[in-house]
XYZ file of C-alpha atoms in Angstrom:
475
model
C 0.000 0.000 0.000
C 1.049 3.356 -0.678
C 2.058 5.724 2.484
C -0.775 7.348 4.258
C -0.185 11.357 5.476
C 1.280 12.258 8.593
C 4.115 9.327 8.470
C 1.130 7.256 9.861
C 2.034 3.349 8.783
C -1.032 1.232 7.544
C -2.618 -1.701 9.181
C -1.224 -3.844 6.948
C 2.119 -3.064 7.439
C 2.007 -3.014 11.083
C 0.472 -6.252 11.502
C 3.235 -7.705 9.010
C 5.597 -7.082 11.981
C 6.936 -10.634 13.350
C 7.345 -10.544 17.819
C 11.102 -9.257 18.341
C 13.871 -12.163 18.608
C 14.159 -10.435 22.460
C 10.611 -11.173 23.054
C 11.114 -14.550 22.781
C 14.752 -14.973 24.462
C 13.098 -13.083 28.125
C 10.125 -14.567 27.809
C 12.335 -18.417 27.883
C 14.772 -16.166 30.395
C 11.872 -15.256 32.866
C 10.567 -18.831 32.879
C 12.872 -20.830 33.456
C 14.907 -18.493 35.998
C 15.705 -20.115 39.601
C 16.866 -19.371 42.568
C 19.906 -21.486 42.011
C 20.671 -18.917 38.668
C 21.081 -16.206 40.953
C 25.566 -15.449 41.969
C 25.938 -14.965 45.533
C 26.598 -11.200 45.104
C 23.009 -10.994 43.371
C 21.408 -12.839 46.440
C 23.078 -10.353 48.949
C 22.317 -7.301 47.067
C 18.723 -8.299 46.833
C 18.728 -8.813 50.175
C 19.917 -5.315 51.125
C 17.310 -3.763 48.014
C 14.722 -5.514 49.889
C 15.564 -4.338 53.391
C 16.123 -0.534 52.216
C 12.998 -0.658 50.487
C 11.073 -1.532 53.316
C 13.192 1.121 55.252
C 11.959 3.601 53.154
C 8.307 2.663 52.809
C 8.214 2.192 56.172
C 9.080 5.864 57.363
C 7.446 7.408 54.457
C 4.191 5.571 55.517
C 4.124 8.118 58.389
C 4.080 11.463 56.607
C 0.791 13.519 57.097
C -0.421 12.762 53.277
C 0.356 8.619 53.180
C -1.629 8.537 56.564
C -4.148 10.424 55.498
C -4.324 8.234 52.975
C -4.374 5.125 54.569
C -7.356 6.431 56.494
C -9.145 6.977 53.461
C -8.444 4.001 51.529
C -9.372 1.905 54.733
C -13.150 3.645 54.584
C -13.177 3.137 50.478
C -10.766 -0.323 49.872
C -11.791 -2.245 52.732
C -9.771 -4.511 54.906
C -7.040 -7.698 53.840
C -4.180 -9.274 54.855
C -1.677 -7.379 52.732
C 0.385 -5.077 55.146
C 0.483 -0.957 54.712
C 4.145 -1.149 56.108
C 4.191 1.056 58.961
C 0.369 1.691 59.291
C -0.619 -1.370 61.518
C -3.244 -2.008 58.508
C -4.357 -4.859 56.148
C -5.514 -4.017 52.576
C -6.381 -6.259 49.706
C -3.093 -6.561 47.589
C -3.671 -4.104 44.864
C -4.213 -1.206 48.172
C -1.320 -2.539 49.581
C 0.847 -2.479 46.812
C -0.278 1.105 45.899
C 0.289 2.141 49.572
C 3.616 0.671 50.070
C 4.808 2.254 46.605
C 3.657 5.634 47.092
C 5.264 5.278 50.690
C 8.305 4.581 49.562
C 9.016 7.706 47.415
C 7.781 10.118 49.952
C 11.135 10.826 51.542
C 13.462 10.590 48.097
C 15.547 7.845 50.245
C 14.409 4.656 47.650
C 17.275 3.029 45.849
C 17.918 3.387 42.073
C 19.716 2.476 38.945
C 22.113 5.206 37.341
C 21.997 3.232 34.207
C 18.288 2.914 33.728
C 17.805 6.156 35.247
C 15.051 5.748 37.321
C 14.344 3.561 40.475
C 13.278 0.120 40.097
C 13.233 -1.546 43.342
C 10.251 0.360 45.010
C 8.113 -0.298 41.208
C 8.509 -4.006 42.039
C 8.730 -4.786 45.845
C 5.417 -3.774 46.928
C 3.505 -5.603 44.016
C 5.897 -8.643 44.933
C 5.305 -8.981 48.820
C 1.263 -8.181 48.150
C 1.125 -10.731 45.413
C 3.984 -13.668 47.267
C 2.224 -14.833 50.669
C -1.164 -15.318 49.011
C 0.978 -17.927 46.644
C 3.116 -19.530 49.643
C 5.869 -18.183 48.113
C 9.275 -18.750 49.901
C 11.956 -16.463 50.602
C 13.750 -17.510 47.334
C 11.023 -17.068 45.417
C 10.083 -13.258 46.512
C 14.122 -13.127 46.160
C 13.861 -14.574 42.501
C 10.794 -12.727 41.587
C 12.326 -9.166 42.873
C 15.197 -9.720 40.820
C 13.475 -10.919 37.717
C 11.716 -6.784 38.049
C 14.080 -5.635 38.564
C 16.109 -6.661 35.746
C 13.381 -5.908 33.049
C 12.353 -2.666 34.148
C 15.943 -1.588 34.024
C 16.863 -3.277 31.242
C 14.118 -1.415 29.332
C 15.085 2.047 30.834
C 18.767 1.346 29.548
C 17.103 0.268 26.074
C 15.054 3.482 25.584
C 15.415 7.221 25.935
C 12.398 8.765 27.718
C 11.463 12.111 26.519
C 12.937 14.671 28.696
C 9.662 15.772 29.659
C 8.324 12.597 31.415
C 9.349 11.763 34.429
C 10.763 8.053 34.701
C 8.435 6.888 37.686
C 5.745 4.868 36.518
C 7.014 4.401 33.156
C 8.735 1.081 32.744
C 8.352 -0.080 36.576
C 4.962 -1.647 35.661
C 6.699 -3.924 33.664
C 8.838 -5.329 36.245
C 6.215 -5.431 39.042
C 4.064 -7.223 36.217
C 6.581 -9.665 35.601
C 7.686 -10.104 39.350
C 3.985 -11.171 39.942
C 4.176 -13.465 36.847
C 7.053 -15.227 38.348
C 5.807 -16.135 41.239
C 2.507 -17.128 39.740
C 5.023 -19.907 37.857
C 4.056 -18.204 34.298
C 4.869 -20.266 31.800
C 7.332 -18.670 28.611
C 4.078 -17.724 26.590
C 2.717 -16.013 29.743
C 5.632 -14.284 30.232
C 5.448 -12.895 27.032
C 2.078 -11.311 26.948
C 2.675 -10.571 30.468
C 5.716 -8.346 29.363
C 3.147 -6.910 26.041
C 0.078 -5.656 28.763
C 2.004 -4.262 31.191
C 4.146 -2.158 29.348
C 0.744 -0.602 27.928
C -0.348 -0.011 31.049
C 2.486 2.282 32.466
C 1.482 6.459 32.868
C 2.463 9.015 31.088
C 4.380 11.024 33.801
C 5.035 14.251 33.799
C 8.657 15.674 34.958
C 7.613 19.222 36.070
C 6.129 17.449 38.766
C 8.892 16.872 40.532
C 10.044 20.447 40.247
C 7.338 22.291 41.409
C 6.494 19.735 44.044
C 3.758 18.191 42.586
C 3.131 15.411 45.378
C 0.563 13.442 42.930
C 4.174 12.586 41.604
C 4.535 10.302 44.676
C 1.850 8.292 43.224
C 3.116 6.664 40.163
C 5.476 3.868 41.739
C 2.401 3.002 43.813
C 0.312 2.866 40.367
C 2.925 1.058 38.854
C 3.011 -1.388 41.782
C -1.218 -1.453 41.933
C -1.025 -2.178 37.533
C 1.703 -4.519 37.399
C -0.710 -6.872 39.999
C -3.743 -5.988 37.256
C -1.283 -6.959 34.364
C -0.955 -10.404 35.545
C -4.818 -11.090 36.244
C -5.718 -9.991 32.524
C -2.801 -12.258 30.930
C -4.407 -15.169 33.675
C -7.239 -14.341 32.167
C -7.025 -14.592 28.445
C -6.304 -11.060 27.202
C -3.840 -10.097 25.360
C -1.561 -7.223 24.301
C 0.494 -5.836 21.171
C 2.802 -8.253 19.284
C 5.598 -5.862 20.707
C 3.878 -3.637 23.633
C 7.346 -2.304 24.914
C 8.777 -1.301 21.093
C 5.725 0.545 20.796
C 5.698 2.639 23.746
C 9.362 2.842 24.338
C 10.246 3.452 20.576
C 7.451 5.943 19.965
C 5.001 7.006 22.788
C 7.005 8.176 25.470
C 10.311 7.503 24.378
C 12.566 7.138 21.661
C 15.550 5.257 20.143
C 14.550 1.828 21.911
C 17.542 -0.615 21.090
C 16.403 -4.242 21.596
C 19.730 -5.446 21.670
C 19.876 -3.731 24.278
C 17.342 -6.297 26.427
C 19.157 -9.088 25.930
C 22.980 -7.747 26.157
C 24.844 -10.022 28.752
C 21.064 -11.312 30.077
C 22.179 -13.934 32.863
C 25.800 -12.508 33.229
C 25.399 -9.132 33.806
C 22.658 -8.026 36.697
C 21.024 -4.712 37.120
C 19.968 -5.172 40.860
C 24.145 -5.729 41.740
C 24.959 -2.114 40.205
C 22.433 -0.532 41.551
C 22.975 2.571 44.071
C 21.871 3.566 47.482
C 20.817 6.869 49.088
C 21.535 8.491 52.122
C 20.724 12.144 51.333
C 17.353 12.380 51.686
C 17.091 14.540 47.591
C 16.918 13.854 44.571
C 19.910 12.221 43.128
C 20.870 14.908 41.080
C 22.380 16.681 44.049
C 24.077 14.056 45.594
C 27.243 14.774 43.518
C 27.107 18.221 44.689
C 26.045 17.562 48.054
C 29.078 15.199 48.705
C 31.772 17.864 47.479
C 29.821 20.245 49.960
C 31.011 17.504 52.375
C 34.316 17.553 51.514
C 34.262 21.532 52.285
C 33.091 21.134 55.221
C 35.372 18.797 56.764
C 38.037 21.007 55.294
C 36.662 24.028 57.550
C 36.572 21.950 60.459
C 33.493 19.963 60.303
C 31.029 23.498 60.083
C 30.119 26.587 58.140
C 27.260 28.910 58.993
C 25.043 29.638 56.233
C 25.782 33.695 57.323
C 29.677 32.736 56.605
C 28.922 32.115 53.309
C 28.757 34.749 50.136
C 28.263 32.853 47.553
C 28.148 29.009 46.245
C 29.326 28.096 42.363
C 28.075 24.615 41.413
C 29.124 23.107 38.098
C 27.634 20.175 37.081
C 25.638 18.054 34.531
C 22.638 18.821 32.782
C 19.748 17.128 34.757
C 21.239 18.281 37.888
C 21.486 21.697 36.473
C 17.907 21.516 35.846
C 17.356 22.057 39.362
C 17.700 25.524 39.659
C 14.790 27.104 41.784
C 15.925 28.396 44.703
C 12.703 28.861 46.057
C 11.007 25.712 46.597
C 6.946 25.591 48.007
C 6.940 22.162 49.931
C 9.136 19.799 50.725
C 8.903 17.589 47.271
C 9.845 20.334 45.375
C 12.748 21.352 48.043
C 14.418 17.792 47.822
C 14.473 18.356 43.669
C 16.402 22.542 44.377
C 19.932 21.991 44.142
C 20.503 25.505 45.981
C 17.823 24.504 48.799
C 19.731 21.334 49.158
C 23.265 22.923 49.621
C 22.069 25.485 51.878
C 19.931 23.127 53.799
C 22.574 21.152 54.468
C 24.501 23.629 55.941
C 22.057 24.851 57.964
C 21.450 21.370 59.728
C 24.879 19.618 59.318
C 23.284 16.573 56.942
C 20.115 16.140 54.055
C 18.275 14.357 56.459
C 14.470 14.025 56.061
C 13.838 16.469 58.306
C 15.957 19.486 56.704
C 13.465 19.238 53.938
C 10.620 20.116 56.156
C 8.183 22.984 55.966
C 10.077 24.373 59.740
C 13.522 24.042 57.873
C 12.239 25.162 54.885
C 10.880 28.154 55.978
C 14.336 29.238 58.252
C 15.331 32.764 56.825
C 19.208 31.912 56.774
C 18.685 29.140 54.737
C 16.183 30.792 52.486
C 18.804 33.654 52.138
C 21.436 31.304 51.409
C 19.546 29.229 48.524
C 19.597 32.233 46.565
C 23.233 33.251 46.502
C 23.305 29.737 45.001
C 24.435 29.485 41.252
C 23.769 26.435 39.351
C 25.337 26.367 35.484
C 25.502 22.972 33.136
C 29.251 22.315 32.000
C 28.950 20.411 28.970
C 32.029 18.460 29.437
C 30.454 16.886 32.700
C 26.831 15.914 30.858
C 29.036 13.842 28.355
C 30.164 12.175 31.417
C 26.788 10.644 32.103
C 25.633 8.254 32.847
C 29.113 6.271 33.835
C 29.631 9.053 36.607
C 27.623 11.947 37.803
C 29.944 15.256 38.661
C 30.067 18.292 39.899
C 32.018 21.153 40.858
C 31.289 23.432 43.925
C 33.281 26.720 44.714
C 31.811 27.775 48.163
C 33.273 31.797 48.899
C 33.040 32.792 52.263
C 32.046 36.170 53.569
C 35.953 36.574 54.348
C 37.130 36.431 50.955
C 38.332 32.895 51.325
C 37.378 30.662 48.744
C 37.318 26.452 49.086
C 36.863 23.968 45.949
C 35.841 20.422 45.548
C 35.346 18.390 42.609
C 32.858 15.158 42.628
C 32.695 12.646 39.822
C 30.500 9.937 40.986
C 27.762 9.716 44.245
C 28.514 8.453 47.268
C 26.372 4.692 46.979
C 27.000 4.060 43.051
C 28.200 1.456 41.781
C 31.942 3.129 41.607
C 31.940 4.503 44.974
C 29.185 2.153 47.133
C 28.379 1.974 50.338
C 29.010 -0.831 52.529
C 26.493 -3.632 53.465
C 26.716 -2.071 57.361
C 25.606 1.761 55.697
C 22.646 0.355 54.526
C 21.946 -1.422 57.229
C 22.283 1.472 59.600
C 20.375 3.729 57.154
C 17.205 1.033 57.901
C 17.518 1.021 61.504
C 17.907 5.156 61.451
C 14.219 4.868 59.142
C 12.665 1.625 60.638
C 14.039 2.618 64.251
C 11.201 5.384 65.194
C 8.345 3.997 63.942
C 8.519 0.548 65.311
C 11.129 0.804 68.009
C 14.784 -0.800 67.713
C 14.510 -3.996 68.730
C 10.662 -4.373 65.846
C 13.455 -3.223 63.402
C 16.402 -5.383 64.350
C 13.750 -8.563 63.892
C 12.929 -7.469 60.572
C 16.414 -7.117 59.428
C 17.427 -10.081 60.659
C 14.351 -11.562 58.993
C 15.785 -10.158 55.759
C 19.012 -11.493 56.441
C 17.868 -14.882 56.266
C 15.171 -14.637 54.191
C 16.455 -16.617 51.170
C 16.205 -19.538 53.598
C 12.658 -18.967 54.939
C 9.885 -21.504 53.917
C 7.590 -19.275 53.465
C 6.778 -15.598 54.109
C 4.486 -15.403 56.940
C 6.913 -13.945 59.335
C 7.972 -11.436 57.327
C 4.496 -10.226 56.579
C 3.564 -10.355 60.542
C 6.110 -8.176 61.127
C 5.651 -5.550 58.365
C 2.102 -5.857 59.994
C 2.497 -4.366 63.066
C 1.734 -1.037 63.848
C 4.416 1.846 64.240
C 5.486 1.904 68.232
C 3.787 4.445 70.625
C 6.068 7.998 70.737
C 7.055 6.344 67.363
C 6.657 8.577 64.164
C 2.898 7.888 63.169
């Protein structure tokens, strides 16, 4: 047939298209994955993923909007056995899994993946521990299952370029809760498949200015993702079906572009997305991190402190999507953890980017405010071409003496190059899980994690995510 206007592609030609050799190759790949497939190194690391994640959800399960929330969804969802972690309630699994993903991007603490820039463990957990004890699922299996997600809904950030107006949340992390579920339903190759074609149909169209402004509905989309990837599995149960190549489609055209396939397939079995993964322990967006950790380094060469009054002016050099984060006026504390000036001058102000120097109190704290805006924040070419292999930037702080102190950053603190230890993350859990539940609540549950990979089944793990957060705790 001859071409149609506006480069639109006939029927005829489209349904021509064979399924993609890399279709085929994860759907045999998810399948027939075990436990026993898994390195060593994997198993830990999915350990830790797991226990952060739950670190995370748990604290961010106390902010004012997640309990309000829980309230609400309590009146509306009804009651289950699937735990809100850190709200002492049951929900049916989709609730939960929304709940526990929304949770767990509250606070900008979740875990990530510099390469498929986005997060992918907090788009696959929750759907994973809603969907695991109702299929007496052992610890290997939620193991198995969270790194199967985890793996595809990396693998297809790497393989596609979003457009630089959607935010990555909720994009591809459907996919990988969808196929976590599949795996521990025991899908077959064929389910796999059209598991892998719905869900990645299914994901949102996200904007990025969210995050900038501090639109908090942006906290949403890992729980939708979560709540989706559960749905994604029912309809492929059921008999429905998607495209012949769902993820080409909408990662090659819709919201994204230049989506290599080779790209899904490229060392799949050798190489492991969950094992170079990264950790956070400022409590902002990633994009400051690099910046925040040279800050550090100033610091310490001070002497360990510097008054936000000491200080005339702050330089930052750095790459382009941390440059984006130039308002140095943020309304809420969302849009506060995604200012690079906020974050510097917060952190000054209160010695660390904890949770709470992101609050409305520290927020609102005139020196800080004042600070933020004698902030400068300029993209250096030569460090975006850097990306995504290492993330710097270069901070000139000038003090109100004249005196002027330099530090250069290349990579995060928690990547891959430059991680933190299995003990950091670790302590990072107890510092989240600590005040809601009480010490020795959290020090079960990590040890639970610990030895989860050997655990017949998931019961205790789900009692104690179920119980509610200590008195004088943080809810």
């Amino acid at each position: 047939m001859t071409s149609l206007s506006f480069d639109v592609k006939p029927a005829s030609e489209l349904l021509a298209a064979a399924r993609p050799s890399w279709l085929d190759r994860w759907g045999e790949f998810a399948a027939g994955l075990t436990f026993a497939d898994l390195p060593a190194p994997v198993v830990e690391r999915a350990k830790l993923v797991l226990l952060d994640c739950i670190g995370v959800i748990a604290a961010g399960m106390q902010e004012p909007e997640c309990r309000a929330l829980v309230g609400r969804m309590a009146g509306s969802a009804g009651s289950g056995d699937c735990p809100a972690i850190g709200s002492g309630r049951g929900f049916a699994a989709g609730s939960a899994a929304f709940l526990n993903g929304v949770a767990g991007t509250m606070l900008e603490l979740d875990e990530g993946n510099q390469y498929a820039r986005g997060h992918p463990g907090i788009h696959v957990l929750p759907a994973a521990l809603a969907a695991g004890p109702r299929l007496k699922a052992t610890g290997a299996d939620l193991l198995t299952a969270l790194v199967l997600g985890y793996e595809i809904g990396s693998r297809i950030g790497i393989a596609a370029k979003l457009l630089v107006t959607t935010h990555p949340h909720g994009t591809w992390g459907t996919a990988g809760a969808a196929l976590a579920v599949a795996h521990l339903n025991r899908a077959d190759a064929a389910a796999m498949i059209e598991t892998i074609n719905i869900a990645s149909t299914l994901g949102l169209a996200t904007s990025r200015r969210t995050m900038l402004e501090g639109g908090t509905v942006r906290n949403a989309y890992a729980g939708v993702s979560n709540q989706l990837g559960l749905t994604a599995w029912d309809l492929a149960a059921s008999g429905f079906v998607g495209e012949t190549d769902g993820v080409g489609s909408v990662f090659g055209g819709v919201i994204a572009r230049d989506f290599r396939p080779e790209l899904m397939v490229d060392e799949l079995g050798e190489r492991w997305e969950i094992a170079r993964n990264y950790f956070k322990r400022h409590a902002a967006c990633r994009y400051t991190h690099g910046a925040l950790d040279a800050l550090g380094d100033i610091v310490a060469q001070a002497g360990g402190r510097i008054a936000p009054d000491e200080v005339a002016a702050i330089e930052v050099d750095t790459y382009v999507w941390a440059a984006q984060l130039d308002g140095p006026e943020p309304k809420n504390m969302l849009a506060a953890k995604f200012s690079l000036p906020f974050a510097l001058a917060t952190f000054l102000a209160n010695g660390a980017a904890t949770p709470d120097a992101f609050r409305d109190e520290a927020r609102q704290a005139a020196a800080t405010r004042d600070l933020a805006r004698r902030v400068t924040v300029r993209e250096d070419k030569e460090l975006t071409a850097r990306l995504p292999g290492l993330r710097p930037a270069r901070v000139r702080l000038t003090l109100a003496d004249g005196r002027s102190l330099a530090v250069e950053a290349l990579t995060n603190k928690g990547d891959t190059e430059d991680p933190y230890g299995p003990d950091e993350v670790r302590a990072k859990f107890a510092e989240l899980a600590g005040p809601v539940w009480g010490a020795g609540h959290a020090a079960a549950i990590a040890d639970c994690v610990e030895t989860i990979d050997r655990a017949a089944d998931l019961s205790p793990l789900t009692r104690l995510l179920s119980a509610p957060a200590a008195a004088g705790g943080s809810a």
